C-alpha cells in the first residue's frame, strides 16, 4: 500500500510538507503508527511524555474491534447468505470487544435491514419471514 501525505497551510494554500509511505496490509496499524510518528517529527511538535506514551500505547484492545469491524464490513459487501453469516460473527465480535463502537452497531443494523429487505439473504442470518404479531400491530422478527 502506498500513502501520500501532505501538509498545506489552509489560509495561504502554501505547500508546507509532503511525504510518501509504503507498507503492507498485513499490519496496517503499525504502518499507521509509523506515519503518525513521522508526521509529528516533520512538524517538529514537542509532545509531552504522556502524549508520547498515549501515541505509542494505543494497545491491541483498540485495534481488534476495528479489525473485526473491517472483516465484517468486507463480508457484508459480498451480499451472499454465507458472507452475511460471517459478517454477523465479525460485527458482533467487534461490539463485544468494544461495546461503545457505534460503527459496528450501525453496520449490524445495516446487515439486518439488508437481509430483511433483500430477497434470499435472510437465511444467512437465520431469519425467518416477518409475521404479524396477532394484535394488528407491528410485525415481529423471528430468529
Short mmCIF file of N, CA and C in Angstrom, two decimals:
data_model
loop_
_atom_site.label_atom_id
_atom_site.label_comp_id
_atom_site.label_asym_id
_atom_site.label_seq_id
_atom_site.Cartn_x
_atom_site.Cartn_y
_atom_site.Cartn_z
N UNK A 1 0.84 -1.15 0.00
CA UNK A 1 0.00 0.00 0.00
C UNK A 1 0.90 1.23 0.00
N UNK A 2 0.49 2.25 -0.72
CA UNK A 2 1.24 3.50 -0.76
C UNK A 2 0.33 4.63 -0.29
N UNK A 3 0.85 5.45 0.61
CA UNK A 3 0.10 6.58 1.15
C UNK A 3 0.91 7.84 0.90
N UNK A 4 0.27 8.84 0.33
CA UNK A 4 0.89 10.15 0.15
C UNK A 4 0.25 11.11 1.14
N UNK A 5 1.07 11.76 1.95
CA UNK A 5 0.58 12.72 2.94
C UNK A 5 1.20 14.08 2.62
N UNK A 6 0.39 15.11 2.73
CA UNK A 6 0.93 16.45 2.54
C UNK A 6 0.27 17.42 3.49
N UNK A 7 1.01 18.45 3.82
CA UNK A 7 0.52 19.49 4.71
C UNK A 7 0.48 20.79 3.94
N UNK A 8 -0.69 21.41 3.93
CA UNK A 8 -0.89 22.66 3.21
C UNK A 8 -1.46 23.68 4.19
N UNK A 9 -0.92 24.88 4.18
CA UNK A 9 -1.44 25.96 5.00
C UNK A 9 -2.80 26.36 4.44
N UNK A 10 -3.85 26.14 5.22
CA UNK A 10 -5.21 26.39 4.74
C UNK A 10 -5.47 27.86 4.43
N UNK A 11 -4.82 28.75 5.14
CA UNK A 11 -5.09 30.17 4.92
C UNK A 11 -4.40 30.72 3.67
N UNK A 12 -3.24 30.15 3.31
CA UNK A 12 -2.50 30.66 2.16
C UNK A 12 -2.46 29.69 0.99
N UNK A 13 -2.75 28.42 1.24
CA UNK A 13 -2.65 27.41 0.20
C UNK A 13 -1.22 26.98 -0.07
N UNK A 14 -0.29 27.47 0.72
CA UNK A 14 1.13 27.15 0.54
C UNK A 14 1.42 25.71 0.96
N UNK A 15 2.13 25.01 0.10
CA UNK A 15 2.54 23.64 0.38
C UNK A 15 3.68 23.68 1.38
N UNK A 16 3.50 23.03 2.54
CA UNK A 16 4.50 23.08 3.61
C UNK A 16 5.36 21.82 3.69
N UNK A 17 4.77 20.67 3.38
CA UNK A 17 5.47 19.43 3.59
C UNK A 17 4.74 18.30 2.86
N UNK A 18 5.49 17.30 2.39
CA UNK A 18 4.89 16.11 1.77
C UNK A 18 5.80 14.91 1.99
N UNK A 19 5.22 13.75 2.03
CA UNK A 19 5.99 12.52 2.23
C UNK A 19 5.17 11.35 1.68
N UNK A 20 5.87 10.33 1.21
CA UNK A 20 5.21 9.11 0.73
C UNK A 20 5.62 7.97 1.65
N UNK A 21 4.64 7.13 1.98
CA UNK A 21 4.86 5.99 2.86
C UNK A 21 4.40 4.73 2.15
N UNK A 22 5.14 3.64 2.34
CA UNK A 22 4.76 2.37 1.75
C UNK A 22 4.83 1.28 2.80
N UNK A 23 3.92 0.35 2.70
CA UNK A 23 3.90 -0.78 3.63
C UNK A 23 2.86 -1.78 3.20
N UNK A 24 2.84 -2.91 3.88
CA UNK A 24 1.90 -3.97 3.55
C UNK A 24 0.61 -3.85 4.33
N UNK A 25 -0.41 -4.52 3.85
CA UNK A 25 -1.71 -4.52 4.52
C UNK A 25 -1.76 -5.47 5.71
N UNK A 26 -0.76 -6.33 5.84
CA UNK A 26 -0.80 -7.31 6.92
C UNK A 26 -0.72 -6.67 8.30
N UNK A 27 -0.09 -5.49 8.41
CA UNK A 27 -0.09 -4.79 9.69
C UNK A 27 -0.32 -3.30 9.43
N UNK A 28 -1.52 -3.00 9.02
CA UNK A 28 -1.89 -1.63 8.67
C UNK A 28 -1.74 -0.68 9.84
N UNK A 29 -1.95 -1.19 11.06
CA UNK A 29 -1.87 -0.32 12.22
C UNK A 29 -0.43 0.07 12.55
N UNK A 30 0.52 -0.83 12.32
CA UNK A 30 1.93 -0.48 12.52
C UNK A 30 2.34 0.58 11.51
N UNK A 31 1.87 0.45 10.26
CA UNK A 31 2.14 1.45 9.24
C UNK A 31 1.54 2.79 9.65
N UNK A 32 0.32 2.76 10.13
CA UNK A 32 -0.35 3.99 10.59
C UNK A 32 0.44 4.64 11.72
N UNK A 33 0.88 3.85 12.69
CA UNK A 33 1.66 4.40 13.80
C UNK A 33 2.96 5.03 13.30
N UNK A 34 3.63 4.36 12.36
CA UNK A 34 4.86 4.90 11.80
C UNK A 34 4.64 6.21 11.07
N UNK A 35 3.56 6.28 10.33
CA UNK A 35 3.22 7.52 9.61
C UNK A 35 2.96 8.65 10.61
N UNK A 36 2.21 8.35 11.65
CA UNK A 36 1.91 9.38 12.66
C UNK A 36 3.21 9.90 13.27
N UNK A 37 4.12 9.00 13.63
CA UNK A 37 5.38 9.43 14.23
C UNK A 37 6.18 10.31 13.27
N UNK A 38 6.23 9.92 11.99
CA UNK A 38 6.98 10.70 11.01
C UNK A 38 6.34 12.07 10.79
N UNK A 39 5.04 12.14 10.77
CA UNK A 39 4.36 13.43 10.59
C UNK A 39 4.61 14.33 11.80
N UNK A 40 4.48 13.78 12.98
CA UNK A 40 4.74 14.55 14.19
C UNK A 40 6.19 15.05 14.18
N UNK A 41 7.11 14.18 13.79
CA UNK A 41 8.52 14.56 13.71
C UNK A 41 8.74 15.66 12.67
N UNK A 42 8.11 15.52 11.52
CA UNK A 42 8.27 16.50 10.45
C UNK A 42 7.70 17.86 10.85
N UNK A 43 6.67 17.84 11.65
CA UNK A 43 6.05 19.09 12.08
C UNK A 43 6.79 19.71 13.26
N UNK A 44 7.77 19.00 13.77
CA UNK A 44 8.58 19.46 14.90
C UNK A 44 7.71 19.79 16.11
N UNK A 45 6.72 18.93 16.34
CA UNK A 45 5.87 19.11 17.51
C UNK A 45 6.58 18.55 18.73
N UNK A 46 6.44 19.21 19.81
CA UNK A 46 7.01 18.74 21.07
C UNK A 46 5.88 18.10 21.88
N UNK A 47 5.95 16.79 22.01
CA UNK A 47 4.94 16.08 22.77
C UNK A 47 5.42 15.86 24.18
N UNK A 48 4.48 15.93 25.11
CA UNK A 48 4.82 15.61 26.49
C UNK A 48 5.03 14.11 26.60
N UNK A 49 5.59 13.68 27.70
CA UNK A 49 5.83 12.25 27.91
C UNK A 49 4.51 11.48 27.86
N UNK A 50 3.47 12.02 28.47
CA UNK A 50 2.18 11.32 28.47
C UNK A 50 1.57 11.28 27.07
N UNK A 51 1.76 12.32 26.26
CA UNK A 51 1.27 12.31 24.89
C UNK A 51 2.02 11.28 24.05
N UNK A 52 3.34 11.19 24.25
CA UNK A 52 4.13 10.19 23.53
C UNK A 52 3.69 8.78 23.92
N UNK A 53 3.44 8.59 25.21
CA UNK A 53 3.01 7.29 25.69
C UNK A 53 1.65 6.93 25.11
N UNK A 54 0.74 7.89 25.08
CA UNK A 54 -0.59 7.64 24.51
C UNK A 54 -0.50 7.32 23.03
N UNK A 55 0.39 7.98 22.32
CA UNK A 55 0.57 7.73 20.90
C UNK A 55 1.15 6.33 20.66
N UNK A 56 2.11 5.94 21.48
CA UNK A 56 2.78 4.66 21.30
C UNK A 56 1.97 3.50 21.83
N UNK A 57 1.15 3.72 22.84
CA UNK A 57 0.46 2.62 23.51
C UNK A 57 -1.04 2.68 23.26
N UNK A 58 -1.42 2.61 22.01
CA UNK A 58 -2.84 2.51 21.71
C UNK A 58 -3.34 1.14 22.14
N UNK A 59 -2.45 0.18 22.07
CA UNK A 59 -2.80 -1.16 22.53
C UNK A 59 -3.69 -1.90 21.55
N UNK A 60 -3.61 -3.21 21.63
CA UNK A 60 -4.42 -4.05 20.75
C UNK A 60 -5.91 -3.93 21.06
N UNK A 61 -6.24 -3.55 22.28
CA UNK A 61 -7.66 -3.50 22.62
C UNK A 61 -8.43 -2.52 21.75
N UNK A 62 -7.77 -1.49 21.23
CA UNK A 62 -8.47 -0.56 20.35
C UNK A 62 -8.40 -0.99 18.90
N UNK A 63 -7.45 -1.84 18.58
CA UNK A 63 -7.30 -2.28 17.19
C UNK A 63 -8.18 -3.46 16.86
N UNK A 64 -8.32 -4.39 17.75
CA UNK A 64 -9.08 -5.60 17.47
C UNK A 64 -10.53 -5.32 17.10
N UNK A 65 -11.24 -4.47 17.82
CA UNK A 65 -12.62 -4.23 17.39
C UNK A 65 -12.69 -3.66 15.97
N UNK A 66 -11.79 -2.78 15.63
CA UNK A 66 -11.79 -2.19 14.29
C UNK A 66 -11.46 -3.24 13.24
N UNK A 67 -10.52 -4.13 13.53
CA UNK A 67 -10.19 -5.19 12.59
C UNK A 67 -11.39 -6.11 12.38
N UNK A 68 -12.09 -6.45 13.45
CA UNK A 68 -13.29 -7.27 13.33
C UNK A 68 -14.36 -6.54 12.52
N UNK A 69 -14.50 -5.25 12.77
CA UNK A 69 -15.45 -4.44 12.00
C UNK A 69 -15.11 -4.48 10.51
N UNK A 70 -13.84 -4.30 10.18
CA UNK A 70 -13.43 -4.31 8.77
C UNK A 70 -13.71 -5.66 8.11
N UNK A 71 -13.44 -6.74 8.83
CA UNK A 71 -13.74 -8.07 8.29
C UNK A 71 -15.25 -8.23 8.08
N UNK A 72 -16.02 -7.75 9.04
CA UNK A 72 -17.48 -7.83 8.92
C UNK A 72 -17.98 -7.02 7.75
N UNK A 73 -17.46 -5.81 7.60
CA UNK A 73 -17.90 -4.94 6.51
C UNK A 73 -17.53 -5.54 5.15
N UNK A 74 -16.35 -6.12 5.07
CA UNK A 74 -15.92 -6.78 3.82
C UNK A 74 -16.90 -7.89 3.45
N UNK A 75 -17.30 -8.69 4.42
CA UNK A 75 -18.25 -9.77 4.14
C UNK A 75 -19.64 -9.23 3.84
N UNK A 76 -20.05 -8.18 4.50
CA UNK A 76 -21.35 -7.56 4.22
C UNK A 76 -21.45 -7.17 2.75
N UNK A 77 -20.40 -6.61 2.23
CA UNK A 77 -20.41 -6.10 0.86
C UNK A 77 -20.47 -7.20 -0.20
N UNK A 78 -20.31 -8.44 0.19
CA UNK A 78 -20.36 -9.56 -0.78
C UNK A 78 -21.80 -9.99 -1.09
N UNK A 79 -22.74 -9.67 -0.22
CA UNK A 79 -24.17 -9.92 -0.44
C UNK A 79 -24.52 -11.37 -0.78
N UNK A 80 -24.00 -12.29 0.01
CA UNK A 80 -24.41 -13.69 -0.10
C UNK A 80 -24.84 -14.15 1.28
N UNK A 81 -25.61 -15.24 1.32
CA UNK A 81 -26.01 -15.79 2.62
C UNK A 81 -24.80 -16.13 3.47
N UNK A 82 -23.80 -16.75 2.85
CA UNK A 82 -22.62 -17.17 3.60
C UNK A 82 -21.83 -15.96 4.10
N UNK A 83 -21.68 -14.94 3.27
CA UNK A 83 -20.92 -13.76 3.69
C UNK A 83 -21.69 -12.98 4.75
N UNK A 84 -23.03 -12.96 4.68
CA UNK A 84 -23.80 -12.28 5.71
C UNK A 84 -23.64 -12.99 7.05
N UNK A 85 -23.59 -14.32 7.03
CA UNK A 85 -23.39 -15.07 8.27
C UNK A 85 -22.02 -14.74 8.87
N UNK A 86 -20.98 -14.67 8.02
CA UNK A 86 -19.65 -14.31 8.52
C UNK A 86 -19.63 -12.86 9.01
N UNK A 87 -20.26 -11.96 8.27
CA UNK A 87 -20.29 -10.55 8.67
C UNK A 87 -20.91 -10.40 10.05
N UNK A 88 -21.99 -11.12 10.29
CA UNK A 88 -22.66 -11.06 11.60
C UNK A 88 -21.70 -11.47 12.71
N UNK A 89 -20.95 -12.54 12.49
CA UNK A 89 -19.99 -13.01 13.51
C UNK A 89 -18.94 -11.94 13.79
N UNK A 90 -18.33 -11.40 12.74
CA UNK A 90 -17.28 -10.39 12.91
C UNK A 90 -17.82 -9.12 13.58
N UNK A 91 -18.98 -8.65 13.15
CA UNK A 91 -19.52 -7.41 13.70
C UNK A 91 -19.94 -7.59 15.15
N UNK A 92 -20.52 -8.73 15.47
CA UNK A 92 -20.87 -8.99 16.87
C UNK A 92 -19.62 -9.08 17.74
N UNK A 93 -18.54 -9.62 17.19
CA UNK A 93 -17.28 -9.69 17.93
C UNK A 93 -16.74 -8.28 18.18
N UNK A 94 -16.84 -7.40 17.17
CA UNK A 94 -16.39 -6.02 17.32
C UNK A 94 -17.15 -5.33 18.45
N UNK A 95 -18.46 -5.54 18.51
CA UNK A 95 -19.29 -4.94 19.56
C UNK A 95 -18.95 -5.54 20.92
N UNK A 96 -18.68 -6.83 20.94
CA UNK A 96 -18.30 -7.48 22.20
C UNK A 96 -16.99 -6.90 22.74
N UNK A 97 -16.03 -6.68 21.84
CA UNK A 97 -14.73 -6.14 22.25
C UNK A 97 -14.81 -4.67 22.65
N UNK A 98 -15.71 -3.92 22.00
CA UNK A 98 -15.87 -2.50 22.32
C UNK A 98 -17.35 -2.15 22.27
N UNK A 99 -18.04 -2.26 23.41
CA UNK A 99 -19.48 -2.01 23.45
C UNK A 99 -19.89 -0.58 23.06
N UNK A 100 -18.93 0.32 22.92
CA UNK A 100 -19.25 1.70 22.52
C UNK A 100 -18.89 1.97 21.06
N UNK A 101 -18.61 0.93 20.29
CA UNK A 101 -18.18 1.06 18.90
C UNK A 101 -19.42 1.26 18.01
N UNK A 102 -19.79 2.51 17.82
CA UNK A 102 -21.03 2.84 17.11
C UNK A 102 -21.03 2.35 15.67
N UNK A 103 -19.89 2.41 14.99
CA UNK A 103 -19.86 1.96 13.58
C UNK A 103 -20.20 0.49 13.47
N UNK A 104 -19.76 -0.31 14.43
CA UNK A 104 -20.07 -1.74 14.39
C UNK A 104 -21.57 -1.96 14.59
N UNK A 105 -22.18 -1.22 15.52
CA UNK A 105 -23.63 -1.31 15.71
C UNK A 105 -24.36 -0.88 14.45
N UNK A 106 -23.90 0.19 13.83
CA UNK A 106 -24.52 0.67 12.60
C UNK A 106 -24.42 -0.35 11.48
N UNK A 107 -23.26 -0.98 11.37
CA UNK A 107 -23.07 -2.00 10.34
C UNK A 107 -23.97 -3.21 10.60
N UNK A 108 -24.13 -3.59 11.87
CA UNK A 108 -25.05 -4.69 12.19
C UNK A 108 -26.47 -4.32 11.81
N UNK A 109 -26.87 -3.09 12.09
CA UNK A 109 -28.22 -2.64 11.72
C UNK A 109 -28.41 -2.71 10.21
N UNK A 110 -27.40 -2.25 9.46
CA UNK A 110 -27.49 -2.30 8.00
C UNK A 110 -27.55 -3.74 7.51
N UNK A 111 -26.78 -4.61 8.15
CA UNK A 111 -26.76 -6.03 7.79
C UNK A 111 -28.15 -6.63 7.94
N UNK A 112 -28.79 -6.40 9.09
CA UNK A 112 -30.13 -6.95 9.31
C UNK A 112 -31.15 -6.31 8.37
N UNK A 113 -31.06 -5.02 8.18
CA UNK A 113 -32.00 -4.35 7.29
C UNK A 113 -31.88 -4.89 5.86
N UNK A 114 -30.65 -5.02 5.39
CA UNK A 114 -30.45 -5.52 4.03
C UNK A 114 -30.93 -6.96 3.92
N UNK A 115 -30.69 -7.76 4.94
CA UNK A 115 -31.13 -9.16 4.92
C UNK A 115 -32.65 -9.25 4.89
N UNK A 116 -33.31 -8.37 5.62
CA UNK A 116 -34.77 -8.41 5.68
C UNK A 116 -35.43 -7.83 4.44
N UNK A 117 -34.76 -6.94 3.75
CA UNK A 117 -35.38 -6.27 2.61
C UNK A 117 -34.89 -6.79 1.26
N UNK A 118 -33.96 -7.73 1.27
CA UNK A 118 -33.43 -8.29 0.03
C UNK A 118 -33.78 -9.76 -0.04
N UNK A 119 -34.47 -10.11 -1.08
CA UNK A 119 -34.91 -11.49 -1.24
C UNK A 119 -33.71 -12.44 -1.21
N UNK A 120 -33.83 -13.47 -0.40
CA UNK A 120 -32.82 -14.52 -0.37
C UNK A 120 -31.69 -14.34 0.62
N UNK A 121 -31.59 -13.22 1.31
CA UNK A 121 -30.46 -13.03 2.23
C UNK A 121 -30.81 -13.31 3.69
N UNK A 122 -32.07 -13.57 3.99
CA UNK A 122 -32.47 -13.82 5.38
C UNK A 122 -31.84 -15.09 5.94
N UNK A 123 -31.70 -16.09 5.07
CA UNK A 123 -31.18 -17.38 5.52
C UNK A 123 -29.78 -17.27 6.11
N UNK A 124 -28.95 -16.37 5.58
CA UNK A 124 -27.58 -16.21 6.08
C UNK A 124 -27.52 -15.78 7.53
N UNK A 125 -28.57 -15.11 7.98
CA UNK A 125 -28.61 -14.66 9.37
C UNK A 125 -29.54 -15.52 10.22
N UNK A 126 -30.11 -16.55 9.62
CA UNK A 126 -31.01 -17.42 10.35
C UNK A 126 -32.34 -16.76 10.64
N UNK A 127 -32.77 -15.86 9.79
CA UNK A 127 -34.03 -15.16 9.99
C UNK A 127 -35.13 -15.85 9.20
N UNK A 128 -36.33 -15.83 9.76
CA UNK A 128 -37.50 -16.30 9.02
C UNK A 128 -38.28 -15.07 8.59
N UNK A 129 -39.34 -15.29 7.89
CA UNK A 129 -40.15 -14.15 7.43
C UNK A 129 -40.75 -13.40 8.61
N UNK A 130 -41.09 -12.16 8.35
CA UNK A 130 -41.80 -11.38 9.35
C UNK A 130 -43.21 -11.92 9.48
N UNK A 131 -43.71 -11.97 10.67
CA UNK A 131 -45.06 -12.48 10.93
C UNK A 131 -45.84 -11.41 11.69
N UNK A 132 -47.11 -11.34 11.43
CA UNK A 132 -47.95 -10.43 12.20
C UNK A 132 -48.00 -10.93 13.64
N UNK A 133 -48.00 -10.00 14.57
CA UNK A 133 -47.95 -10.41 15.97
C UNK A 133 -49.32 -10.79 16.52
N UNK A 134 -50.34 -10.76 15.69
CA UNK A 134 -51.65 -11.21 16.13
C UNK A 134 -52.47 -10.13 16.80
N UNK A 135 -51.88 -8.98 17.05
CA UNK A 135 -52.62 -7.91 17.71
C UNK A 135 -53.00 -6.81 16.73
N UNK A 136 -52.67 -7.02 15.48
CA UNK A 136 -52.94 -5.99 14.49
C UNK A 136 -51.89 -4.90 14.50
N UNK A 137 -50.88 -5.10 15.31
CA UNK A 137 -49.83 -4.09 15.44
C UNK A 137 -48.65 -4.38 14.55
N UNK A 138 -47.50 -4.11 15.05
CA UNK A 138 -46.27 -4.24 14.28
C UNK A 138 -45.92 -5.68 13.98
N UNK A 139 -45.07 -5.84 12.97
CA UNK A 139 -44.55 -7.15 12.65
C UNK A 139 -43.55 -7.57 13.70
N UNK A 140 -43.33 -8.86 13.81
CA UNK A 140 -42.38 -9.43 14.76
C UNK A 140 -41.32 -10.18 13.96
N UNK A 141 -40.09 -10.00 14.31
CA UNK A 141 -38.99 -10.70 13.66
C UNK A 141 -38.67 -11.96 14.44
N UNK A 142 -38.67 -13.09 13.74
CA UNK A 142 -38.37 -14.37 14.37
C UNK A 142 -36.98 -14.81 14.00
N UNK A 143 -36.17 -15.19 14.99
CA UNK A 143 -34.81 -15.70 14.77
C UNK A 143 -34.80 -17.19 14.84
#
